[in-house]
Coordinates of C-alpha atoms and ligand atoms in Angstrom, one line a residue:
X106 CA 4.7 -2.5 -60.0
X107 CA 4.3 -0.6 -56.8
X108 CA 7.2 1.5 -56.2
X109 CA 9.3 0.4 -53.1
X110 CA 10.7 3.3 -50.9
X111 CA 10.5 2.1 -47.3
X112 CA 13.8 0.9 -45.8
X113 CA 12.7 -2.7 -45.3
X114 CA 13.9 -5.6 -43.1
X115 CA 13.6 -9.1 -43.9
X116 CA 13.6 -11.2 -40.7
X117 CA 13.8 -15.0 -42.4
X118 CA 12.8 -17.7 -39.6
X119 CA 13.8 -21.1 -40.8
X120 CA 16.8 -19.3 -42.5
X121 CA 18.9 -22.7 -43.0
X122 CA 15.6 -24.4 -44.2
X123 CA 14.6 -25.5 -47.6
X124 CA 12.3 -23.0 -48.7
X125 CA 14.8 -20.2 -48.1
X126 CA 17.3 -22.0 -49.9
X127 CA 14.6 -22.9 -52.8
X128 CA 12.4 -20.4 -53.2
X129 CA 13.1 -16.7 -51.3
X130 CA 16.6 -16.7 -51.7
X131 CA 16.3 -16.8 -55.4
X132 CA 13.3 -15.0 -55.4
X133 CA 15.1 -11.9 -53.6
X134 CA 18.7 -12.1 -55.4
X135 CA 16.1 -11.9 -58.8
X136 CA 14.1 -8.7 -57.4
X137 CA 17.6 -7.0 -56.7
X138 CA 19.0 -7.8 -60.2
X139 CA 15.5 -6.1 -61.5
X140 CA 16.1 -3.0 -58.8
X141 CA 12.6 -3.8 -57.7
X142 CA 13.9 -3.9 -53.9
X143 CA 13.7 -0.9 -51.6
X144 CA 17.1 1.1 -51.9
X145 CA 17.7 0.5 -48.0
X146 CA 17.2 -3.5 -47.5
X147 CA 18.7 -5.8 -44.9
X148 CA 18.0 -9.3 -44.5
X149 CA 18.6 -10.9 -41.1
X150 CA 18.3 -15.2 -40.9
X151 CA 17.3 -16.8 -37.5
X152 CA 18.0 -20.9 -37.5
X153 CA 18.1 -23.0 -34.6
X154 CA 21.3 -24.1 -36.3
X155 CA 25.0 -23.2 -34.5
X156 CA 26.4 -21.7 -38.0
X157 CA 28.2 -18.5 -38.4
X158 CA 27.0 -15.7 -40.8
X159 CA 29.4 -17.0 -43.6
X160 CA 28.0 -20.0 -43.4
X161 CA 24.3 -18.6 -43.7
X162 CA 25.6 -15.9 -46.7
X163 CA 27.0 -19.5 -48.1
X164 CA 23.6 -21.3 -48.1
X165 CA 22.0 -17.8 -49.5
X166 CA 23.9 -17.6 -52.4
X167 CA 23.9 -21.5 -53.3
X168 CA 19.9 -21.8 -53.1
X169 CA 19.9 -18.6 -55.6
X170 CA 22.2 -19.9 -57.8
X171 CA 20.7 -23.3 -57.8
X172 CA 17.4 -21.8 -58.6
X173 CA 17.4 -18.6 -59.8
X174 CA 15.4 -17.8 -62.9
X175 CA 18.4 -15.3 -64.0
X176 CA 20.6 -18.5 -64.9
X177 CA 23.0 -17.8 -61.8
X178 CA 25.0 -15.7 -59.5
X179 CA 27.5 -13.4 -60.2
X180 CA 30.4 -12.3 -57.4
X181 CA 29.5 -8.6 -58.3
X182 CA 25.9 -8.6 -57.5
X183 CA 25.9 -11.1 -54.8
X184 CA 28.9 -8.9 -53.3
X185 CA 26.6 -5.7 -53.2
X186 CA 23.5 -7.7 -51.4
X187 CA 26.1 -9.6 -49.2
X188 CA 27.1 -6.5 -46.6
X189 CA 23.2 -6.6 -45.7
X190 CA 22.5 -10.0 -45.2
X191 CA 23.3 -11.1 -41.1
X192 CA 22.5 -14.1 -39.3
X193 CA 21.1 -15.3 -35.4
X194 CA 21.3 -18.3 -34.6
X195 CA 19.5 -19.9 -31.2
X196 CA 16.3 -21.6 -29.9
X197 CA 12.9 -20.4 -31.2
X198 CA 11.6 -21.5 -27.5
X199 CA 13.8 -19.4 -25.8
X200 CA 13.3 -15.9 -25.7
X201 CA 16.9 -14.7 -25.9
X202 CA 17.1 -15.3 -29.7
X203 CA 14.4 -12.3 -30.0
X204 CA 16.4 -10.0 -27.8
X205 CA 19.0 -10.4 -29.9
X206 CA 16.7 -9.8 -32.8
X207 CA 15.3 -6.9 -31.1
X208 CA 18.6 -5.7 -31.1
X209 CA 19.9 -6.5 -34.5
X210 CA 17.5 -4.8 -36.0
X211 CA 17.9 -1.2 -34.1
X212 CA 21.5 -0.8 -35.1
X213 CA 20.0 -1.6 -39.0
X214 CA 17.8 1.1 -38.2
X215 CA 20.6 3.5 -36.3
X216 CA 22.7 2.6 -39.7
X217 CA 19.5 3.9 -41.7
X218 CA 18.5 7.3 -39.3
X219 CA 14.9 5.6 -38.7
X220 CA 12.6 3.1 -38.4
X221 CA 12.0 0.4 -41.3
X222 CA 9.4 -1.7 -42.6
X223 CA 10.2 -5.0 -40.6
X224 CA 8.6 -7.9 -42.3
X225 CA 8.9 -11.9 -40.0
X226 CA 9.0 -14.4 -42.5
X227 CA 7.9 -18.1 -41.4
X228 CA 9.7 -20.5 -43.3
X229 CA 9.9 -23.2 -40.5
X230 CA 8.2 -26.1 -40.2
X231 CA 4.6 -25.8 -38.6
X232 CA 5.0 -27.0 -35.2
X233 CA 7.3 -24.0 -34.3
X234 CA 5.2 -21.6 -35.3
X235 CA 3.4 -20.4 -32.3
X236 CA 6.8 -20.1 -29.9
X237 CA 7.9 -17.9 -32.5
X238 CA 4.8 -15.7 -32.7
X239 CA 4.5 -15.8 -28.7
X240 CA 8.4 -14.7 -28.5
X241 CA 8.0 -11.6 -30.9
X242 CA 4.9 -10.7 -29.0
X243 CA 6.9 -10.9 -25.5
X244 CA 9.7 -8.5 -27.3
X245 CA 7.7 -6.2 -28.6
X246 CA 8.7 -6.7 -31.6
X247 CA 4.8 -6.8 -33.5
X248 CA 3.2 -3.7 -31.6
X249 CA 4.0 -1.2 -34.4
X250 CA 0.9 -2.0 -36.3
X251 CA 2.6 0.3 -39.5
X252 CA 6.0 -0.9 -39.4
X253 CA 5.5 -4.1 -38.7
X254 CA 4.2 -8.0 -40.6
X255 CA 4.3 -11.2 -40.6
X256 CA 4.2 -14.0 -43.5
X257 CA 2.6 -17.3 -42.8
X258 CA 3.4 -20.2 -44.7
X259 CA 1.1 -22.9 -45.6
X260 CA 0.4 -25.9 -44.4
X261 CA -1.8 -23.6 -42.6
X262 CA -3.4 -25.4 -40.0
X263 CA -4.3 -29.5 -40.3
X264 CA -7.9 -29.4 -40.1
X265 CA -10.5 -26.7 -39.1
X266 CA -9.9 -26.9 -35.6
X267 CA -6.2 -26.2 -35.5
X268 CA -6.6 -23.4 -38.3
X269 CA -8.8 -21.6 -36.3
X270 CA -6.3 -21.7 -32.8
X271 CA -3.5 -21.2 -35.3
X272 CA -5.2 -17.8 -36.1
X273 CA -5.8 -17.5 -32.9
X274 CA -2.8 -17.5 -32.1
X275 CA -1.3 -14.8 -34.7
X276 CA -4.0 -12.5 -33.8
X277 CA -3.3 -12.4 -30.5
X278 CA -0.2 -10.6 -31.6
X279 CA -0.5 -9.4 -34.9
X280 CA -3.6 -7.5 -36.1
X281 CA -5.3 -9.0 -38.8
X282 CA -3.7 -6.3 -41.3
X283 CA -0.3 -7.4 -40.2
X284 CA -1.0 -10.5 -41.3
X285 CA 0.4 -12.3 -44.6
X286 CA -0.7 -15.9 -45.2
X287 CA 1.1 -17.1 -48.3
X288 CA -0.8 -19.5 -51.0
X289 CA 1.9 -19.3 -53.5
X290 CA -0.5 -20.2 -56.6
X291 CA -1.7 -16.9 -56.0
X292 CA 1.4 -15.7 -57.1
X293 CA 1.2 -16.8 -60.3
X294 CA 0.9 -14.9 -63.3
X295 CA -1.7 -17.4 -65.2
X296 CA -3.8 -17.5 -61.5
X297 CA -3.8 -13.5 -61.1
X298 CA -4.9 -13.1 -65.0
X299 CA -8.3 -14.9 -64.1
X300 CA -9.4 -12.2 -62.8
X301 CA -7.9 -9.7 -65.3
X302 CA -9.6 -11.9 -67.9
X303 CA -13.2 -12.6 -66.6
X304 CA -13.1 -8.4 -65.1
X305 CA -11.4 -6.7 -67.8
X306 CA -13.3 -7.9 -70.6
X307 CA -16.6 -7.7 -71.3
X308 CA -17.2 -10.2 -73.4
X309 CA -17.6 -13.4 -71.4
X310 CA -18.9 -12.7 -67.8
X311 CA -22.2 -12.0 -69.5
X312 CA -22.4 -16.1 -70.1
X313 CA -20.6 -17.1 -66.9
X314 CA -23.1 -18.5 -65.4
X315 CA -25.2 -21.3 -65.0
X316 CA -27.2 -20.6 -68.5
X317 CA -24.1 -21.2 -70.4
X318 CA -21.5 -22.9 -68.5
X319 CA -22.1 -27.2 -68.2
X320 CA -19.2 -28.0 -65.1
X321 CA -16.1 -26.1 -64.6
X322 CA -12.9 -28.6 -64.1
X323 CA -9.3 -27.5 -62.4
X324 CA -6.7 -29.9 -62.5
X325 CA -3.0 -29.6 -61.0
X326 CA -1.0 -33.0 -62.1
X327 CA 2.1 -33.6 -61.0
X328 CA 4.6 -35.7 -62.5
X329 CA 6.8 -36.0 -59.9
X330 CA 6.3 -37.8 -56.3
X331 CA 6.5 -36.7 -53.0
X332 CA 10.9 -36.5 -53.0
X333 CA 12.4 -35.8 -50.0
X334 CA 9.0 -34.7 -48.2
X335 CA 7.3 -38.0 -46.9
X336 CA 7.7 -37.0 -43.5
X337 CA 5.3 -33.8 -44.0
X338 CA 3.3 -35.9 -46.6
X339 CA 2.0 -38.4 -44.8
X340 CA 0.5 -35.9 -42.2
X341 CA -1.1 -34.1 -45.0
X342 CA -2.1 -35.8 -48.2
X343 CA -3.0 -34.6 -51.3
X344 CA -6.5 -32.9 -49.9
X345 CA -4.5 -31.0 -47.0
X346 CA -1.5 -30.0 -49.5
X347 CA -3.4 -28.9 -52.9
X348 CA -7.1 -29.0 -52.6
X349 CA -7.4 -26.9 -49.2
X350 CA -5.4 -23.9 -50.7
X351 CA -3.9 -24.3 -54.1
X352 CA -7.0 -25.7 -56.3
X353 CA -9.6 -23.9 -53.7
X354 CA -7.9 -20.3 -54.7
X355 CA -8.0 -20.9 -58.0
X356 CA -11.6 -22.5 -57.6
X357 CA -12.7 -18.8 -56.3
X358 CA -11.2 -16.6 -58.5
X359 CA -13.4 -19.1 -61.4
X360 CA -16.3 -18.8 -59.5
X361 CA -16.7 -14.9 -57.2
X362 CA -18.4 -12.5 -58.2
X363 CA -17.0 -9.2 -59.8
X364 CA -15.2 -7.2 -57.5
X365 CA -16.2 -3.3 -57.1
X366 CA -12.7 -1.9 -56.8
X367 CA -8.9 -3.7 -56.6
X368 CA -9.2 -3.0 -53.0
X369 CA -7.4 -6.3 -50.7
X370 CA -10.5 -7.0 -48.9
X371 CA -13.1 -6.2 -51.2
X372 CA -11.6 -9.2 -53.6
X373 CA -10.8 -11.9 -49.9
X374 CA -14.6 -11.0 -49.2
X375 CA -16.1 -11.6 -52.9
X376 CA -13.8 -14.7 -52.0
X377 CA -14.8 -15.7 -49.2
X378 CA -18.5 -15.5 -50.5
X379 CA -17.9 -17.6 -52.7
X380 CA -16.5 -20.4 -49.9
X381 CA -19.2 -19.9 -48.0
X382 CA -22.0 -21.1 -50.7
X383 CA -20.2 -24.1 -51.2
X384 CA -22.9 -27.1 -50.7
X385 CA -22.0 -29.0 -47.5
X386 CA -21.2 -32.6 -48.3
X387 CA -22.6 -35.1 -46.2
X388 CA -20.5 -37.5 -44.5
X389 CA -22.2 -40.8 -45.6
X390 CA -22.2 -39.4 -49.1
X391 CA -18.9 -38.5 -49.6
X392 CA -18.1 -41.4 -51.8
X393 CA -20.0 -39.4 -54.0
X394 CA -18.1 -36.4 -54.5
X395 CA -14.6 -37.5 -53.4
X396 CA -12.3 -39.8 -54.6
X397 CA -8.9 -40.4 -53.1
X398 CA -5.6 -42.3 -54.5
X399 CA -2.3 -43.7 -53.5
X400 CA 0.5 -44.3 -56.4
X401 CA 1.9 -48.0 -56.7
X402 CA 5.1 -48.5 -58.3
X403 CA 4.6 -47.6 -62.5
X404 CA 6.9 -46.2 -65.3
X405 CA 7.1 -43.1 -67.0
X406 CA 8.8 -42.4 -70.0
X407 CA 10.6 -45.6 -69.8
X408 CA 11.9 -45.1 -66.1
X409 CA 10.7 -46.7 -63.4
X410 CA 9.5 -45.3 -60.4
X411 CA 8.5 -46.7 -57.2
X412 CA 5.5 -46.8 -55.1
X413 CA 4.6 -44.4 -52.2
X414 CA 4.9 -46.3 -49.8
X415 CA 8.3 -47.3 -50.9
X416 CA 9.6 -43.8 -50.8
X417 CA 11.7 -42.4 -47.9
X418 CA 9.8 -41.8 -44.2
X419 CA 6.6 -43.5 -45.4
X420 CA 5.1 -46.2 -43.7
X421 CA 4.5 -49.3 -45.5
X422 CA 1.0 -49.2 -44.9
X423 CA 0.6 -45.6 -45.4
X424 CA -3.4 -44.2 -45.8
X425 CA -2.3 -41.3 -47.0
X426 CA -3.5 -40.0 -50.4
X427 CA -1.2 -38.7 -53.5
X428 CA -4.3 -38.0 -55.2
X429 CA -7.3 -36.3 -54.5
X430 CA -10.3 -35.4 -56.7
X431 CA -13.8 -33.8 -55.4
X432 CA -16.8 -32.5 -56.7
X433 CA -18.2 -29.1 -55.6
X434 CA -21.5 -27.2 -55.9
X435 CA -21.9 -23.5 -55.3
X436 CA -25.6 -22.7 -53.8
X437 CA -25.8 -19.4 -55.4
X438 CA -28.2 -17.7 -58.3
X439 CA -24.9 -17.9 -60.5
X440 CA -23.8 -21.6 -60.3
X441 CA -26.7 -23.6 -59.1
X442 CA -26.5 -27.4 -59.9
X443 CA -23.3 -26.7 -61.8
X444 CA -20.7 -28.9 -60.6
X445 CA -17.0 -27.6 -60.2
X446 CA -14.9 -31.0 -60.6
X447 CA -11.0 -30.5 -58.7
X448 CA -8.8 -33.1 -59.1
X449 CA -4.6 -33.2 -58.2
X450 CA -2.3 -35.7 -57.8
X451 CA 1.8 -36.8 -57.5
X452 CA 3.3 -39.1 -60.3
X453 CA 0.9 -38.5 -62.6
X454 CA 1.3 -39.3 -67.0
X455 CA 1.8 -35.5 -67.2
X456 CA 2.5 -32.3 -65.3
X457 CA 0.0 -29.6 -66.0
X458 CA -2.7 -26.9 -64.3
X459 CA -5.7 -25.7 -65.7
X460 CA -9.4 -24.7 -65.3
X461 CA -11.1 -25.8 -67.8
X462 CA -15.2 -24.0 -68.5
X463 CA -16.9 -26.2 -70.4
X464 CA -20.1 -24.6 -71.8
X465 CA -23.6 -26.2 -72.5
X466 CA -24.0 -27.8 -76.0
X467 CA -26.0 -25.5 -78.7
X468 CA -29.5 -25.9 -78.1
X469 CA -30.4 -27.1 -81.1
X470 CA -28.1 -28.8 -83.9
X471 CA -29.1 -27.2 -86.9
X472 CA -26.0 -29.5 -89.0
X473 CA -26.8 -32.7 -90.6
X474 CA -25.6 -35.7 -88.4
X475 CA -22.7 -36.6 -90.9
X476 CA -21.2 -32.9 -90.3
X477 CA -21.1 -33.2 -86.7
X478 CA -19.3 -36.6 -85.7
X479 CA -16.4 -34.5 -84.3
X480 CA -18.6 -32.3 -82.6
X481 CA -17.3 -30.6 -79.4
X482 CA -19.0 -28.7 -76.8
X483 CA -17.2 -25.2 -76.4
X484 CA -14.2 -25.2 -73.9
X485 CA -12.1 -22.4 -72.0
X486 CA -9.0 -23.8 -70.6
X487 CA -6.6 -21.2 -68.6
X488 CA -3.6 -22.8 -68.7
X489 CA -1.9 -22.1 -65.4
X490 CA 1.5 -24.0 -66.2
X491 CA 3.3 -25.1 -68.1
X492 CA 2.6 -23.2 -71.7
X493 CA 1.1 -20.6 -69.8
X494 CA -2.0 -19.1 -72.0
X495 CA -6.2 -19.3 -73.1
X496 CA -7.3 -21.3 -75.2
X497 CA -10.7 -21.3 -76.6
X498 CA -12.0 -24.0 -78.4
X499 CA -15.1 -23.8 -80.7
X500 CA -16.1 -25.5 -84.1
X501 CA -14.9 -24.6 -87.4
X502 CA -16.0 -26.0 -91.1
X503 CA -13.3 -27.9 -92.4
X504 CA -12.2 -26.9 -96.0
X505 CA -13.7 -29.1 -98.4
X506 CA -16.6 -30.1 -100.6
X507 CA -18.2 -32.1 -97.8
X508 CA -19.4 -30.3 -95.0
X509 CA -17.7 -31.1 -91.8
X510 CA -18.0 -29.6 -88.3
X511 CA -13.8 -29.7 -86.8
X512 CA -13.3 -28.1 -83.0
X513 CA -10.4 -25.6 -83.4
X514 CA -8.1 -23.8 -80.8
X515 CA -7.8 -20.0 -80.4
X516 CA -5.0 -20.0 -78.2
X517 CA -3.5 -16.6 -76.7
X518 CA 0.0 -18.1 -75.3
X519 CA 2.0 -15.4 -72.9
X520 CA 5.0 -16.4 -73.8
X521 CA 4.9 -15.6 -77.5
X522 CA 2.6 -12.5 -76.6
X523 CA 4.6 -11.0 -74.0
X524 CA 8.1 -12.3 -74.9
X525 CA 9.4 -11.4 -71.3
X526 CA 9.3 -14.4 -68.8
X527 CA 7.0 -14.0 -65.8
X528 CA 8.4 -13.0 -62.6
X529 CA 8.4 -16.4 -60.1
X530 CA 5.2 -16.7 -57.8
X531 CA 8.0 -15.5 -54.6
X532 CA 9.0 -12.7 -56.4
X533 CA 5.7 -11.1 -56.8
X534 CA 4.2 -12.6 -53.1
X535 CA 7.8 -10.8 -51.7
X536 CA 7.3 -7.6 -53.8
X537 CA 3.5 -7.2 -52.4
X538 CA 4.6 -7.9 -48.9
X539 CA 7.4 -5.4 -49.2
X540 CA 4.7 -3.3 -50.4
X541 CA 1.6 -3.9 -47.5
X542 CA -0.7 -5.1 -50.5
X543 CA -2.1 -8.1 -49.2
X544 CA -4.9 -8.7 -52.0
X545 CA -2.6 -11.7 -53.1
X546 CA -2.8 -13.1 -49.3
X547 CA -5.0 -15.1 -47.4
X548 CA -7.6 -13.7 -44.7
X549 CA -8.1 -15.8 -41.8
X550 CA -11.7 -16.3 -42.5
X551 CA -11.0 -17.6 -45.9
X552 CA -8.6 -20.1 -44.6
X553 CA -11.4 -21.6 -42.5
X554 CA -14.0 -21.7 -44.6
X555 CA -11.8 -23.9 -47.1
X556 CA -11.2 -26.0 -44.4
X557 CA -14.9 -26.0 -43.5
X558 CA -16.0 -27.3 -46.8
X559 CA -13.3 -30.0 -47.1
X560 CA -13.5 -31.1 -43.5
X561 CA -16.3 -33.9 -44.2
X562 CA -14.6 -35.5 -47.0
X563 CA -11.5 -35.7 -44.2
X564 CA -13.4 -36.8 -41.8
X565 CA -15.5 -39.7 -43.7
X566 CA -11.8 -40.7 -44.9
X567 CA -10.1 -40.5 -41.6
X568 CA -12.7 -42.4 -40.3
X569 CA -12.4 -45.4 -43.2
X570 CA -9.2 -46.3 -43.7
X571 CA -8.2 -47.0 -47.9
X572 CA -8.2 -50.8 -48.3
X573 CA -7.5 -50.7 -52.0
X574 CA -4.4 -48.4 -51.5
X575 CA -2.3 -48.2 -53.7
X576 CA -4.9 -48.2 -56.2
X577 CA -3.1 -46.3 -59.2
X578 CA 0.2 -46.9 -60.9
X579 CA 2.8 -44.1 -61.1
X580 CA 2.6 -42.6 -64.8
X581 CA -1.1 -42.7 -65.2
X582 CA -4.3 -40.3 -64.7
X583 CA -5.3 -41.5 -60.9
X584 CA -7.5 -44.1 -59.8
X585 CA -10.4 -45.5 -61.9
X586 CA -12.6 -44.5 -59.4
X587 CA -11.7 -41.0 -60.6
X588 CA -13.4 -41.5 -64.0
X589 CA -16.6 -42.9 -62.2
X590 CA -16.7 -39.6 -59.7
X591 CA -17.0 -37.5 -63.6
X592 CA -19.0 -40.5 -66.1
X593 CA -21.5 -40.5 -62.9
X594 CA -22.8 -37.2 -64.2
X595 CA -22.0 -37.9 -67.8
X596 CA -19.0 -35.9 -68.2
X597 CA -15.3 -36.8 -68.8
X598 CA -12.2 -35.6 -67.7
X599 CA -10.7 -33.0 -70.5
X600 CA -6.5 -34.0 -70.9
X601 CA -4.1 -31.5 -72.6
X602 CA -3.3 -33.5 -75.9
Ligands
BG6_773 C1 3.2 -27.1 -52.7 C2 2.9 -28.5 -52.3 O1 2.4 -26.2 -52.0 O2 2.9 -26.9 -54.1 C3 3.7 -29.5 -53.1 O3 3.2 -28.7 -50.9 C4 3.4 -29.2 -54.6 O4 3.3 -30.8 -52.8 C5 3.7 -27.8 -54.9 O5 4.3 -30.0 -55.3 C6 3.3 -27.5 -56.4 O6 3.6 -26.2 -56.7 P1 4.0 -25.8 -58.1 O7 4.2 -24.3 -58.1 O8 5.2 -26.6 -58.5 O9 2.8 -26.1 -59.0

C-alpha cells in the first residue's frame, strides 16, 4: 500500500448523511486503527443541518461503530481521531458556508506549518451537487491543481445527457486529474483481482478469446429490497443503479485488453476501448437483449416480504425496475459474436456476484455416450461476494469400474488462502484518493460511454411503459422473461449451488 505522508484534509459534504454515517466513517476510523492514514489528518463535515460539532463527532462515531469491520469503537482510539474532526454547518447555495470553509481549513494548515492535501468529498444527494462545485470554484478553493480533489459519488448523472453537463460542470472547476468519480465495486478486492488474475498469469489470456470462450455471464443478486431508498429508486431503477456502473466495470475489466503498464489512464483508456466496441442496440429490438422486472410480494426463508410497490415512497403504479438483465456484444477481433449476458436484481432467492466464462464444448467427444451424461462445459466463476474466490470447473473420471465423466471444482477461496479479511471497498477507494492514484476511479469519458450503450434500452423502456409489472415474486431468480433473454441463444443461467 502506498505510503501516505501528505498532511491531508478531508472536507465531507453531506456530513450528517447516510453514506458518511455507513460507509466513510467506518471506512476512516478502520484505516486509522491500521495507521494507514497520513500522520497529519483532519476531517472537517459540512451539512445543511443546524447541529454543533458534538453532535457531528456523535453521528461519526455511531456510524463507525455500527459498521465497522473492527467489531467497534473504543474511547481510546476514537479519543485520538476526535481533536481533528470539526464541523460547518449552512446552506450549500449560499456562498458563506465556503468562506467559512476557506477559512477552516487555513488555521488546519497554520496548525500544520503548510499547505495540505485537501480532498471535497460528495456524499450529498445529486441534485446539490453543482451549487457545491460552483461555490468551491467562486472561493478558490479548487485552483491548486496539486493540492487539491474532488470525489464524486454515483448516481452519476441520470441519462447521457445530464452525465455529460454534470462533467461539465466539475471540469469547469476541477481539472480532469482532480477529479475522483467513485464506483465502489471497483473497490473490491474480488473486482481488482480480475485483472491481477487474467495479467499476472499466463496461463489463460492465451484462450480468452472468442476461440475458446462460449458467453461470459455477471450476475449481482440481491437479497434484500430497496429499504429505506424508494425515493432515489424510483428515479433510477435497477439499469441506472447497477448495470450503468457496478456490472459495466466489472463487464470491462472481463473483457479489455492487457494493459501495458499500471499507469491510471493507460487501464480507464484499455477501458474505455472496451465501452466503445460495445454493439449499439437498436431501439425496436431491444426486447431482444433486455429484459426488465419489478418484485411482487413473495417469501423468503419462510418470511414474507412485500411488493415494491408496497414499500415506503413508491408509487403504487411504479414502472420502475428492481431487476434488470441485458445482453451485450463487443465488436472487436477478441469477442466477436460472443455474447456477455448481465443480469442484477433486489429480493432475489440468494445474494451473490460473479462473472462467470463459460468456454466452448471440446470439439470432439472422444467418451462413449454413457460416460458423459453429466457432462459440463468448462466454467470460470470469479466470485466477487460472498465466499470471495475462483473456481474452475472441468471434468474428472469418477472412481470406479465404470467409466464416468463428473464436473469437479478447483476452487482458490481468499479467505482460507490469505486468512486476513479484505480491507472494505471505502477503505481502499479512501486510501487511493488520499494517495492521487485514481486507476480505481472513473474518467469522464468512461462514464458516458456506459451511459451511451445503455441509453437505448432506457429509452425503448421509457417510452413503453411495463404492463406486466410486478412480474416476479420476491425470493425468486427474476422474471421468466429472463430465462427466455439466455434459452433464445441456447444457453442457461449458471446459479451458485
Ligand atoms: C449501490 C446501489 O451502488 O450498490 C445499491 O445503489 C446496491 O442499490 C449496492 O444495493 C450494492 O452494493 P454491495 O457492495 O452491497 O454489493
Amino acid at each position: 500500500m502506498t505510503q501516505l505522508k501528505e498532511p491531508t484534509i478531508l472536507v465531507i459534504f453531506g456530513g450528517m448523511g447516510d453514506l458518511t454515517w455507513r460507509k466513510l466513517s467506518p471506512a476512516l476510523y478502520n484505516l486509522y486503527l491500521d495507521h494507514q492514514l497520513p500522520e497529519r489528518f483532519a476531517i472537517i463535515g459540512l451539512d445543511m443541518k443546524e447541529l454543533s460539532p458534538d453532535e457531528f463527532d456523535h453521528r461519526m462515531r455511531d456510524g463507525a461503530n455500527n459498521f465497522c469491520r473492527c467489531g467497534g469503537v473504543d474511547d481510546e482510539h476514537w479519543n485520538q481521531l476526535a481533536p481533528n474532526i470539526s464541523f460547518i454547518s449552512g446552506n450549500f447555495s449560499e456562498q458563506a458556508i465556503f468562506t467559512a470553509l476557506s477559512e477552516q481549513i487555513k488555521v488546519q494548515e497554520k496548525k500544520w506549518g503548510g499547505p495540505a492535501i485537501v480532498i471535497y468529498y460528495l456524499a450529498t444527494p445529486p441534485g446539490i451537487v453543482v451549487s457545491i462545485v460552483h461555490g468551491l470554484g467562486a472561493a478558490r478553493l479548487a485552483h491548486d491543481r496539486e493540492h487539491t480533489r474532488i470525489v464524486a459519488e454515483k448516481p452519476f448523472g441520470h441519462d447521457l445527457v445530464s452525465a455529460v453537463a454534470l462533467n461539465a460542470v466539475l471540469t469547469a472547476v476541477f481539472d480532469e486529474t482532480q477529479i475522483y468519480r467513485i464506483d465502489h465495486y471497483l473497490g473490491k478486492e474480488t473486482v481488482q483481482n480480475i485483472l491481477a488474475f487474467r495479467f499476472a498469469n499466463a496461463l489463460f489470456e492465451p484462450i480468452w478469446d472468442r476461440r475458446y470462450i462460449d458467453h461470459v455471464q455477471i450476475t449481482v443478486a440481491e437479497q434484500v429490497g430497496v429499504e429505506h431508498r424508494g425515493a432515489y429508486y424510483e428515479h433510477a431503477g435497477a439499469l441506472r443503479d447497477m448495470i450503468q456502473n457496478h456490472l459495466m466495470q466489472i463487464f470491462c475489466l472481463i473483457a479489455m485488453e492487457p494493459m501495458v503498464s499500471f499507469d491510471a489512464d493507460e487501464i480507464r483508456n484499455k477501458k474505455v476501448d472496451v465501452l466503445r466496441a460495445i454493439r449499439p442496440i437498436a431501439e425496436d429490438k431491444v426486447f431482444h437483449y433486455a429484459v426488465r422486472g419489478q418484485y411482487g410480494m413473495g417469501w423468503m426463508e419462510g418470511d414474507k416480504f412485500p411488493a415494491y410497490r408496497s414499500e415506503p415512497d413508491v408509487a403504487p403504479d411504479s414502472p420502475s425496475e428492481t431487476f434488470a438483465a441485458i445482453k451485450l456484444f463487443v465488436d472487436n477481433w477478441r469477442w466477436q459474436d460472443v455474447p456477455f449476458y448481465l443480469r442484477t436484481g433486489k429480493r432475489l432467492h440468494a445474494s451473490f456476484s460473479e462473472a462467470t466464462i463459460q468456454f466452448l464444448p471440446v470439439p470432439h467427444q472422444s467418451f462413449p455416450t454413457s460416460a458423459t451424461l453429466a457432462w459440463q462445459p468448462n466454467h470460470l466463476t470469479i466470485r466477487i461476494q460472498p465466499q470471495e474466490g475462483i473456481v474452475l470447473r472441468f471434468q474428472a473420471k469418477k472412481p470406479g469400474a465404470i467409466l464416468h465423466l463428473s464436473p469437479v471444482d478447483m476452487t482458490f477461496s481468499y479467505q482460507k488462502t490469505f486468512k486476513s479479511r479484505s480491507p472494505e471497498a471505502y477503505e481502499t477507494l479512501l486510501t487511493d484518493v488520499i494517495a492521487g492514484d485514481a486507476t480505481l476511479f472513473m474518467r469522464a469519458d468512461q462514464v458516458e460511454c456506459s451511459w451511451s450503450a445503455i441509453m437505448p434500452i432506457l429509452n425503448a423502456w421509457e417510452n413503453t411503459p411495463p404492463v406486466e409489472f410486478p412480474n416476479y415474486q420476491a425470493g425468486t431468480m427474476g422474471p421468466e422473461t429472463t430465462e427466455v433473454l439466455i434459452a433464445q441463444d441456447g444457453r442457461s443461467w449458471l446459479n451458485p449451488p
